[in-house]
Short mmCIF file of N, CA, C and O in Angstrom, two decimals:
data_model
loop_
_atom_site.label_atom_id
_atom_site.label_comp_id
_atom_site.label_asym_id
_atom_site.label_seq_id
_atom_site.Cartn_x
_atom_site.Cartn_y
_atom_site.Cartn_z
N MET A 1 122.24 95.72 139.65
CA MET A 1 121.71 95.03 140.97
C MET A 1 120.30 94.93 140.99
O MET A 1 119.62 95.75 140.30
N LYS A 2 119.68 93.97 141.21
CA LYS A 2 118.23 93.56 141.21
C LYS A 2 117.51 94.15 142.25
O LYS A 2 117.78 94.60 143.32
N SER A 3 116.16 94.75 141.83
CA SER A 3 115.39 95.39 142.53
C SER A 3 114.85 94.60 143.99
O SER A 3 114.80 93.52 143.82
N PRO A 4 114.44 95.37 144.91
CA PRO A 4 113.87 94.71 145.88
C PRO A 4 112.94 93.60 145.92
O PRO A 4 112.78 92.73 146.29
N ALA A 5 111.98 94.21 144.96
CA ALA A 5 110.73 93.23 144.56
C ALA A 5 111.32 92.03 143.88
O ALA A 5 110.59 91.08 144.09
N LEU A 6 112.06 92.15 143.09
CA LEU A 6 112.72 91.21 142.31
C LEU A 6 113.27 89.93 143.49
O LEU A 6 113.28 88.80 143.47
N ALA A 7 114.30 90.59 144.26
CA ALA A 7 114.74 89.69 145.11
C ALA A 7 113.60 89.23 146.09
O ALA A 7 113.91 88.06 146.22
N LEU A 8 112.63 89.70 146.48
CA LEU A 8 111.69 89.28 147.23
C LEU A 8 111.04 87.97 146.66
O LEU A 8 111.07 86.94 146.79
N ALA A 9 110.80 88.26 145.37
CA ALA A 9 110.10 87.06 144.47
C ALA A 9 111.08 86.10 144.21
O ALA A 9 110.72 84.73 144.49
N ALA A 10 112.47 86.28 144.16
CA ALA A 10 113.09 85.30 144.05
C ALA A 10 113.37 84.33 145.40
O ALA A 10 113.33 83.10 145.31
N ILE A 11 113.33 85.21 146.41
CA ILE A 11 113.31 84.24 147.79
C ILE A 11 111.99 83.63 147.87
O ILE A 11 112.10 82.24 148.34
N THR A 12 110.82 84.24 147.64
CA THR A 12 109.45 83.57 147.59
C THR A 12 109.43 82.36 146.64
O THR A 12 109.07 81.32 147.13
N VAL A 13 109.91 82.60 145.36
CA VAL A 13 109.99 81.31 144.54
C VAL A 13 110.94 80.11 145.23
O VAL A 13 110.44 78.73 145.56
N ALA A 14 112.10 80.29 145.72
CA ALA A 14 112.67 79.50 146.51
C ALA A 14 112.06 78.70 147.87
O ALA A 14 112.24 77.62 147.88
N SER A 15 111.48 79.55 148.42
CA SER A 15 110.86 79.08 149.57
C SER A 15 109.47 78.41 149.46
O SER A 15 109.17 77.78 150.47
N VAL A 16 108.91 78.50 148.35
CA VAL A 16 107.33 77.91 148.20
C VAL A 16 107.28 76.90 147.29
O VAL A 16 106.35 76.57 146.92
N ALA A 17 108.59 76.48 146.39
CA ALA A 17 108.47 75.50 145.72
C ALA A 17 107.75 74.57 146.31
O ALA A 17 108.24 73.70 147.23
N PRO A 18 106.56 74.04 145.66
CA PRO A 18 105.98 72.95 145.99
C PRO A 18 106.49 71.59 145.91
O PRO A 18 107.12 71.50 145.04
N THR A 19 106.13 70.44 146.79
CA THR A 19 106.71 68.95 146.37
C THR A 19 105.45 68.28 146.29
O THR A 19 105.42 67.30 145.75
N THR A 20 104.38 68.99 145.84
CA THR A 20 102.94 68.47 145.47
C THR A 20 103.02 68.38 143.88
O THR A 20 103.86 68.84 143.27
N ALA A 21 102.06 68.06 143.37
CA ALA A 21 101.60 67.85 142.14
C ALA A 21 101.89 69.47 141.38
O ALA A 21 101.73 70.34 141.91
N VAL A 22 102.00 69.18 139.90
CA VAL A 22 102.44 70.24 139.25
C VAL A 22 101.15 71.30 139.14
O VAL A 22 101.33 72.48 139.08
N SER A 23 99.88 70.66 139.43
CA SER A 23 98.75 71.47 139.41
C SER A 23 98.58 72.34 140.49
O SER A 23 97.64 73.41 140.28
N ALA A 24 99.47 71.99 141.59
CA ALA A 24 99.22 73.11 142.85
C ALA A 24 99.53 74.49 142.39
O ALA A 24 100.71 74.84 141.74
N ALA A 25 98.72 75.35 143.03
CA ALA A 25 98.92 76.93 142.52
C ALA A 25 99.91 77.54 143.33
O ALA A 25 100.12 76.87 144.52
N PRO A 26 100.79 78.52 142.91
CA PRO A 26 101.56 79.24 143.85
C PRO A 26 100.91 79.94 145.04
O PRO A 26 99.47 80.15 145.09
N ASP A 27 101.50 79.71 146.17
CA ASP A 27 100.73 80.49 147.44
C ASP A 27 100.48 81.81 147.30
O ASP A 27 101.03 82.59 146.52
N ALA A 28 99.44 82.40 148.28
CA ALA A 28 99.17 83.80 148.38
C ALA A 28 100.48 84.57 148.44
O ALA A 28 100.40 85.72 147.72
N ARG A 29 101.41 84.59 149.22
CA ARG A 29 102.58 85.31 149.32
C ARG A 29 103.46 85.51 147.90
O ARG A 29 103.73 86.57 147.51
N PHE A 30 103.46 84.45 147.30
CA PHE A 30 104.21 84.46 145.95
C PHE A 30 103.25 85.12 145.15
O PHE A 30 103.98 86.31 144.42
N LEU A 31 102.05 85.14 144.90
CA LEU A 31 101.23 86.01 144.07
C LEU A 31 101.36 87.47 144.49
O LEU A 31 101.42 88.36 143.49
N ARG A 32 101.29 87.73 145.81
CA ARG A 32 101.42 89.33 146.23
C ARG A 32 102.64 89.74 145.80
O ARG A 32 102.91 91.03 145.36
N ALA A 33 103.89 88.94 145.90
CA ALA A 33 105.23 89.18 145.53
C ALA A 33 105.18 89.78 143.80
O ALA A 33 105.74 90.56 143.40
N LEU A 34 104.42 88.62 143.17
CA LEU A 34 104.40 88.90 141.58
C LEU A 34 103.77 90.37 141.39
O LEU A 34 104.26 90.78 140.22
N ASP A 35 102.76 90.72 142.16
CA ASP A 35 102.03 91.85 141.73
C ASP A 35 103.08 93.00 141.91
O ASP A 35 102.70 94.15 141.06
N ARG A 36 103.97 93.03 142.58
CA ARG A 36 105.07 94.27 142.59
C ARG A 36 106.16 94.23 141.44
O ARG A 36 106.73 95.17 141.32
N LEU A 37 106.06 93.05 140.70
CA LEU A 37 107.01 93.09 139.48
C LEU A 37 106.47 93.60 138.28
O LEU A 37 105.24 93.44 138.05
N ASP A 38 107.38 93.92 137.46
CA ASP A 38 107.09 94.29 135.82
C ASP A 38 106.54 93.15 135.33
O ASP A 38 106.78 91.93 135.87
N PRO A 39 105.77 93.30 134.09
CA PRO A 39 105.04 92.01 133.53
C PRO A 39 106.22 91.15 132.92
O PRO A 39 105.93 89.85 133.28
N LYS A 40 107.45 91.63 132.37
CA LYS A 40 108.13 90.62 131.87
C LYS A 40 108.81 89.93 133.06
O LYS A 40 109.20 88.71 132.80
N THR A 41 109.14 90.64 134.12
CA THR A 41 110.13 89.92 135.26
C THR A 41 109.00 88.86 135.99
O THR A 41 109.34 87.56 136.44
N ARG A 42 107.77 89.17 135.99
CA ARG A 42 106.79 88.41 136.51
C ARG A 42 106.77 87.20 135.76
O ARG A 42 106.66 85.97 136.30
N LEU A 43 106.68 87.40 134.43
CA LEU A 43 106.49 86.16 133.42
C LEU A 43 107.71 85.11 133.76
O LEU A 43 107.69 84.01 133.86
N GLU A 44 108.88 85.99 133.98
CA GLU A 44 110.13 84.78 134.17
C GLU A 44 109.98 84.22 135.59
O GLU A 44 110.25 83.04 135.57
N GLN A 45 109.32 84.95 136.54
CA GLN A 45 109.37 84.40 137.91
C GLN A 45 108.28 83.25 137.91
O GLN A 45 108.59 82.03 138.36
N ILE A 46 107.15 83.34 137.11
CA ILE A 46 106.13 82.22 137.21
C ILE A 46 106.64 80.88 136.53
O ILE A 46 106.50 79.98 136.65
N CYS A 47 107.51 81.38 135.37
CA CYS A 47 107.99 80.09 134.34
C CYS A 47 109.18 79.58 135.20
O CYS A 47 109.23 78.17 134.94
N ASP A 48 109.85 80.27 135.93
CA ASP A 48 111.01 79.49 136.75
C ASP A 48 110.29 78.66 137.81
O ASP A 48 110.90 77.57 137.87
N LEU A 49 109.57 79.24 138.27
CA LEU A 49 108.68 78.14 139.12
C LEU A 49 108.01 76.93 138.87
O LEU A 49 108.14 75.97 139.45
N GLU A 50 107.43 77.18 137.41
CA GLU A 50 106.71 76.04 136.70
C GLU A 50 108.10 75.26 136.56
O GLU A 50 108.01 73.90 136.50
N ALA A 51 109.25 75.49 136.10
CA ALA A 51 110.03 74.75 135.58
C ALA A 51 110.88 73.89 136.90
O ALA A 51 110.92 72.66 136.78
N MET A 52 110.75 74.58 137.89
CA MET A 52 111.15 73.97 139.53
C MET A 52 110.36 72.58 139.62
O MET A 52 110.53 71.66 139.94
N ARG A 53 108.96 73.19 139.49
CA ARG A 53 107.92 72.04 139.75
C ARG A 53 107.80 70.79 138.67
O ARG A 53 107.90 69.61 139.08
N ARG A 54 107.81 71.04 137.56
CA ARG A 54 108.06 70.31 136.33
C ARG A 54 109.34 69.07 136.63
O ARG A 54 109.14 67.82 136.51
N MET A 55 110.46 69.96 136.76
CA MET A 55 111.56 68.80 136.82
C MET A 55 111.67 68.29 138.18
O MET A 55 112.24 67.10 138.17
N SER A 56 111.26 68.74 139.07
CA SER A 56 111.17 68.13 140.69
C SER A 56 110.21 66.82 140.53
O SER A 56 110.76 65.67 141.02
N GLN A 57 109.34 66.68 139.50
CA GLN A 57 108.67 65.76 139.20
C GLN A 57 109.15 64.70 138.41
O GLN A 57 108.94 63.38 138.51
N SER A 58 109.98 64.90 137.66
CA SER A 58 110.51 64.15 136.41
C SER A 58 111.93 63.50 137.01
O SER A 58 112.54 63.97 137.85
N LYS A 59 112.18 62.42 136.47
CA LYS A 59 113.33 61.50 136.96
C LYS A 59 114.34 61.97 136.32
O LYS A 59 115.67 61.72 136.60
N SER A 60 114.11 62.85 135.16
CA SER A 60 115.37 63.26 134.53
C SER A 60 116.15 64.35 135.28
O SER A 60 117.45 64.41 135.06
N ALA A 61 115.55 65.07 136.20
CA ALA A 61 116.52 65.86 137.20
C ALA A 61 117.36 64.98 138.06
O ALA A 61 118.22 65.50 138.60
N GLY A 62 117.07 63.94 138.55
CA GLY A 62 117.61 62.89 139.28
C GLY A 62 117.54 63.39 140.73
O GLY A 62 117.91 62.73 141.74
N ALA A 63 117.08 64.73 141.05
CA ALA A 63 116.89 65.06 142.57
C ALA A 63 115.98 66.03 142.37
O ALA A 63 115.41 66.79 141.44
N ARG A 64 115.44 66.59 143.76
CA ARG A 64 114.59 67.72 143.64
C ARG A 64 115.20 68.87 143.31
O ARG A 64 116.46 69.25 143.73
N VAL A 65 114.56 69.63 142.31
CA VAL A 65 115.04 70.95 141.92
C VAL A 65 114.68 72.08 143.03
O VAL A 65 113.61 72.09 143.46
N ASP A 66 115.66 72.96 143.25
CA ASP A 66 115.48 73.82 144.25
C ASP A 66 115.59 75.41 143.87
O ASP A 66 115.32 76.09 144.52
N ARG A 67 116.01 75.41 142.64
CA ARG A 67 116.28 76.69 141.68
C ARG A 67 116.21 76.61 140.57
O ARG A 67 116.73 75.54 139.96
N ALA A 68 115.54 77.50 139.85
CA ALA A 68 115.62 77.45 138.23
C ALA A 68 115.68 79.06 137.74
O ALA A 68 115.24 79.68 138.57
N LYS A 69 116.51 79.04 137.08
CA LYS A 69 116.59 80.48 136.22
C LYS A 69 116.49 80.46 134.80
O LYS A 69 117.49 79.75 133.94
N SER A 70 115.87 81.40 134.15
CA SER A 70 115.81 81.26 132.66
C SER A 70 116.90 82.15 131.91
O SER A 70 116.92 82.25 130.50
N ASP A 71 117.65 83.04 132.76
CA ASP A 71 118.43 84.03 131.98
C ASP A 71 119.72 83.60 132.61
O ASP A 71 120.83 84.81 132.64
N VAL A 72 120.56 82.55 132.50
CA VAL A 72 121.79 82.13 132.91
C VAL A 72 122.80 82.43 132.02
O VAL A 72 123.78 83.24 131.83
N ILE A 73 122.78 81.52 131.03
CA ILE A 73 123.62 81.53 129.65
C ILE A 73 123.37 82.69 128.52
O ILE A 73 124.15 83.34 128.00
N VAL A 74 121.91 82.61 128.33
CA VAL A 74 121.27 83.44 127.21
C VAL A 74 120.19 84.18 127.71
O VAL A 74 119.31 83.24 128.32
N PRO A 75 119.97 85.43 127.67
CA PRO A 75 118.71 86.06 128.10
C PRO A 75 117.71 85.34 127.62
O PRO A 75 117.61 84.91 126.29
N PRO A 76 116.67 85.14 128.24
CA PRO A 76 115.13 84.69 127.24
C PRO A 76 114.47 85.66 126.39
O PRO A 76 114.83 86.72 126.65
N GLN A 77 113.74 84.89 125.64
CA GLN A 77 112.96 85.90 124.69
C GLN A 77 111.45 85.96 125.41
O GLN A 77 111.00 84.99 125.49
N HIS A 78 110.87 87.28 125.17
CA HIS A 78 109.62 87.50 125.73
C HIS A 78 108.99 87.84 124.38
O HIS A 78 109.19 88.70 123.80
N LEU A 79 108.08 86.75 124.23
CA LEU A 79 107.06 86.81 123.01
C LEU A 79 105.67 86.93 123.57
O LEU A 79 104.91 86.07 123.63
N GLY A 80 105.24 88.10 124.00
CA GLY A 80 103.99 88.43 124.56
C GLY A 80 103.74 87.85 125.85
O GLY A 80 104.50 88.02 126.79
N ASN A 81 102.85 86.74 125.93
CA ASN A 81 102.67 85.99 127.35
C ASN A 81 103.68 84.49 127.11
O ASN A 81 103.43 83.98 127.91
N THR A 82 104.41 84.74 126.26
CA THR A 82 105.33 83.28 126.19
C THR A 82 106.80 83.70 126.31
O THR A 82 107.20 84.77 125.96
N LEU A 83 107.43 82.67 127.17
CA LEU A 83 108.79 83.15 127.60
C LEU A 83 109.48 82.01 126.89
O LEU A 83 109.35 80.67 127.18
N VAL A 84 110.65 81.96 126.08
CA VAL A 84 111.19 80.97 125.45
C VAL A 84 112.67 81.32 125.99
O VAL A 84 113.59 82.22 125.81
N ALA A 85 113.42 80.22 126.91
CA ALA A 85 114.51 80.20 127.77
C ALA A 85 115.50 78.96 127.01
O ALA A 85 115.24 78.08 127.42
N LYS A 86 116.25 79.56 126.27
CA LYS A 86 117.28 78.70 125.59
C LYS A 86 118.58 78.40 126.51
O LYS A 86 119.34 77.62 125.91
N GLY A 87 118.71 79.54 127.44
CA GLY A 87 120.15 79.43 127.97
C GLY A 87 119.96 79.40 129.61
O GLY A 87 120.56 80.38 130.26
N GLY A 88 118.99 78.69 130.01
CA GLY A 88 118.52 78.65 131.60
C GLY A 88 119.47 77.57 132.23
O GLY A 88 120.08 76.92 131.74
N ALA A 89 119.45 77.50 133.49
CA ALA A 89 119.88 76.30 134.40
C ALA A 89 119.04 76.23 135.76
O ALA A 89 118.08 77.13 136.05
N PHE A 90 119.35 75.00 136.26
CA PHE A 90 118.55 74.67 137.28
C PHE A 90 119.54 73.86 138.24
O PHE A 90 120.41 73.45 137.92
N ARG A 91 119.12 73.71 139.72
CA ARG A 91 120.13 73.33 140.65
C ARG A 91 119.30 72.26 141.06
O ARG A 91 117.99 72.32 141.62
N ALA A 92 119.69 71.01 141.32
CA ALA A 92 119.50 69.97 141.78
C ALA A 92 120.68 69.26 142.31
O ALA A 92 121.61 69.03 141.68
N GLY A 93 120.47 68.69 143.82
CA GLY A 93 121.42 68.01 144.50
C GLY A 93 122.80 68.72 144.61
O GLY A 93 123.77 67.97 144.65
N GLY A 94 122.56 70.11 144.82
CA GLY A 94 123.69 70.88 144.71
C GLY A 94 124.68 71.06 143.59
O GLY A 94 125.57 71.90 143.56
N LYS A 95 124.08 70.74 142.52
CA LYS A 95 125.03 71.02 140.89
C LYS A 95 123.86 71.55 140.18
O LYS A 95 122.70 71.52 140.24
N TRP A 96 124.46 72.53 139.32
CA TRP A 96 123.69 73.21 138.23
C TRP A 96 123.94 72.51 136.89
O TRP A 96 124.72 72.14 136.53
N TYR A 97 122.74 72.51 136.33
CA TYR A 97 122.55 71.81 134.93
C TYR A 97 122.06 73.10 133.90
O TYR A 97 121.12 74.01 134.35
N GLN A 98 122.31 72.70 132.69
CA GLN A 98 121.67 73.49 131.74
C GLN A 98 120.28 73.09 131.57
O GLN A 98 119.73 71.76 131.58
N MET A 99 119.29 74.16 130.93
CA MET A 99 118.00 73.64 130.75
C MET A 99 117.50 74.86 129.54
O MET A 99 118.08 75.89 129.40
N SER A 100 116.28 74.34 128.79
CA SER A 100 115.59 75.17 128.02
C SER A 100 114.15 74.97 128.13
O SER A 100 114.04 74.02 128.45
N PHE A 101 113.43 75.93 128.07
CA PHE A 101 111.96 75.82 128.10
C PHE A 101 111.29 76.83 127.22
O PHE A 101 111.72 77.90 126.87
N THR A 102 110.03 76.61 126.90
CA THR A 102 108.92 77.45 126.53
C THR A 102 107.80 77.37 127.68
O THR A 102 107.41 76.40 128.03
N CYS A 103 107.52 78.52 127.92
CA CYS A 103 106.44 78.66 128.88
C CYS A 103 105.51 79.88 128.50
O CYS A 103 105.70 80.94 128.23
N LYS A 104 104.11 79.38 128.34
CA LYS A 104 103.12 80.19 128.01
C LYS A 104 102.33 80.33 129.35
O LYS A 104 101.86 79.49 129.85
N ALA A 105 102.06 81.77 129.46
CA ALA A 105 101.28 82.31 130.62
C ALA A 105 99.89 82.85 130.26
O ALA A 105 99.85 83.41 128.96
N THR A 106 99.13 83.03 131.28
CA THR A 106 98.08 84.02 131.15
C THR A 106 98.37 85.68 130.92
O THR A 106 99.59 85.81 131.22
N PRO A 107 97.56 86.22 130.37
CA PRO A 107 97.93 87.67 130.28
C PRO A 107 98.63 88.55 131.19
O PRO A 107 99.23 89.28 131.34
N ASP A 108 98.05 88.10 132.49
CA ASP A 108 98.27 88.80 133.76
C ASP A 108 100.01 88.02 134.23
O ASP A 108 100.50 88.76 135.18
N HIS A 109 100.13 86.93 133.49
CA HIS A 109 101.76 86.46 133.80
C HIS A 109 101.67 85.85 135.31
O HIS A 109 102.67 85.64 136.14
N LYS A 110 100.40 85.61 135.78
CA LYS A 110 100.19 84.71 136.95
C LYS A 110 99.86 83.20 136.86
O LYS A 110 100.15 82.71 137.92
N THR A 111 99.62 82.76 135.67
CA THR A 111 99.34 81.44 135.73
C THR A 111 99.94 80.87 134.51
O THR A 111 99.85 81.28 133.42
N VAL A 112 100.55 79.78 134.54
CA VAL A 112 101.08 79.09 133.47
C VAL A 112 100.16 78.09 132.61
O VAL A 112 99.43 77.28 133.46
N LEU A 113 99.85 78.35 131.35
CA LEU A 113 98.82 77.70 130.57
C LEU A 113 99.68 76.52 130.00
O LEU A 113 98.98 75.35 129.56
N ASP A 114 100.87 76.54 129.50
CA ASP A 114 101.64 75.49 128.78
C ASP A 114 103.04 75.63 128.89
O ASP A 114 103.45 76.61 129.22
N PHE A 115 103.49 74.23 129.26
CA PHE A 115 105.29 74.37 129.44
C PHE A 115 105.85 73.15 128.98
O PHE A 115 105.25 72.21 128.84
N SER A 116 106.97 73.24 128.26
CA SER A 116 107.55 72.20 127.72
C SER A 116 109.16 72.51 128.10
O SER A 116 109.31 73.64 128.03
N TYR A 117 109.93 71.51 128.44
CA TYR A 117 111.27 71.84 128.67
C TYR A 117 112.24 70.61 128.36
O TYR A 117 111.69 69.58 127.89
N LYS A 118 113.65 71.03 128.39
CA LYS A 118 114.54 70.04 128.00
C LYS A 118 115.79 70.57 129.02
O LYS A 118 116.05 71.29 129.39
N THR A 119 116.15 69.22 129.55
CA THR A 119 117.29 69.31 130.52
C THR A 119 118.73 69.33 129.70
O THR A 119 118.62 68.38 128.70
N GLY A 120 119.76 69.78 130.08
CA GLY A 120 121.18 69.47 129.33
C GLY A 120 122.02 69.02 130.41
O GLY A 120 121.89 68.51 131.69
N ALA A 121 123.39 69.30 130.06
CA ALA A 121 124.46 68.97 130.58
C ALA A 121 124.72 69.64 132.06
O ALA A 121 124.36 70.83 132.25
N ALA A 122 125.67 69.06 132.78
CA ALA A 122 125.90 69.85 134.17
C ALA A 122 126.71 70.91 133.74
O ALA A 122 127.59 70.95 132.76
N ILE A 123 126.87 72.00 134.44
CA ILE A 123 127.61 73.09 134.39
C ILE A 123 128.73 73.17 135.32
O ILE A 123 128.44 72.76 136.41
N PRO A 124 129.87 73.06 134.75
CA PRO A 124 130.98 72.76 135.73
C PRO A 124 131.07 74.13 136.73
O PRO A 124 130.68 75.07 136.54
N PRO A 125 131.60 73.63 137.89
CA PRO A 125 131.52 74.50 139.01
C PRO A 125 132.57 75.47 138.81
O PRO A 125 132.18 76.83 139.17
N ALA A 126 133.36 75.37 137.74
CA ALA A 126 134.36 76.52 137.73
C ALA A 126 133.63 77.73 136.61
O ALA A 126 134.08 78.78 136.61
N LYS A 127 132.38 77.44 136.10
CA LYS A 127 131.77 78.42 135.38
C LYS A 127 130.79 79.20 136.24
O LYS A 127 130.00 79.92 135.78
N TRP A 128 130.46 78.66 137.30
CA TRP A 128 129.28 78.93 137.97
C TRP A 128 129.15 80.47 138.32
O TRP A 128 128.58 81.42 138.43
N ALA A 129 130.45 81.10 138.91
CA ALA A 129 130.59 82.34 139.19
C ALA A 129 130.22 83.25 138.08
O ALA A 129 129.60 84.48 138.04
N SER A 130 130.64 83.05 136.79
CA SER A 130 130.57 83.77 135.44
C SER A 130 129.19 83.76 135.17
O SER A 130 128.75 84.60 134.46
N TYR A 131 128.39 82.94 135.56
CA TYR A 131 127.16 82.90 135.16
C TYR A 131 125.86 83.43 136.34
O TYR A 131 124.79 83.19 136.18
N GLY A 132 126.69 83.76 137.35
CA GLY A 132 126.15 84.06 138.60
C GLY A 132 125.31 83.36 139.19
O GLY A 132 124.22 83.43 140.05
N LEU A 133 125.82 81.88 139.19
CA LEU A 133 125.39 80.74 140.00
C LEU A 133 125.77 80.77 141.37
O LEU A 133 127.02 81.25 141.62
N TRP A 134 125.50 79.99 142.42
CA TRP A 134 126.09 79.86 143.63
C TRP A 134 126.03 78.33 144.17
O TRP A 134 125.24 77.62 143.49
N LYS A 135 126.81 78.26 145.06
CA LYS A 135 126.87 76.63 145.70
C LYS A 135 125.38 76.35 146.26
O LYS A 135 124.81 76.87 146.79
#
């Protein structure tokens, strides 16, 4: 079971996902929630938020992205201040899709410095529960 701080950060990520430009900074509530997380989880959260922002702006997602998770199919790799997620997923238009990304953050894991991603195929609803995804 995830810690209360992690759950708070996940809720905050979902609730503060900006619809403005990618350069918009996370709000103060999100940054306070990040302070309560261990560095690895903080990196995952800030990178998941960046994935949501980037894909929401891209036409490749097809709809506004309201969730992104780096750890769905394959756990992400933590390489210092860089997160490599080869088995992540994002939700857009009520459907989940595969994604992968590389995200480099500042040493405090509160600001993304570099981000690149690829989107993949839709994940069949029959697999959602086994991946910990929801409707």
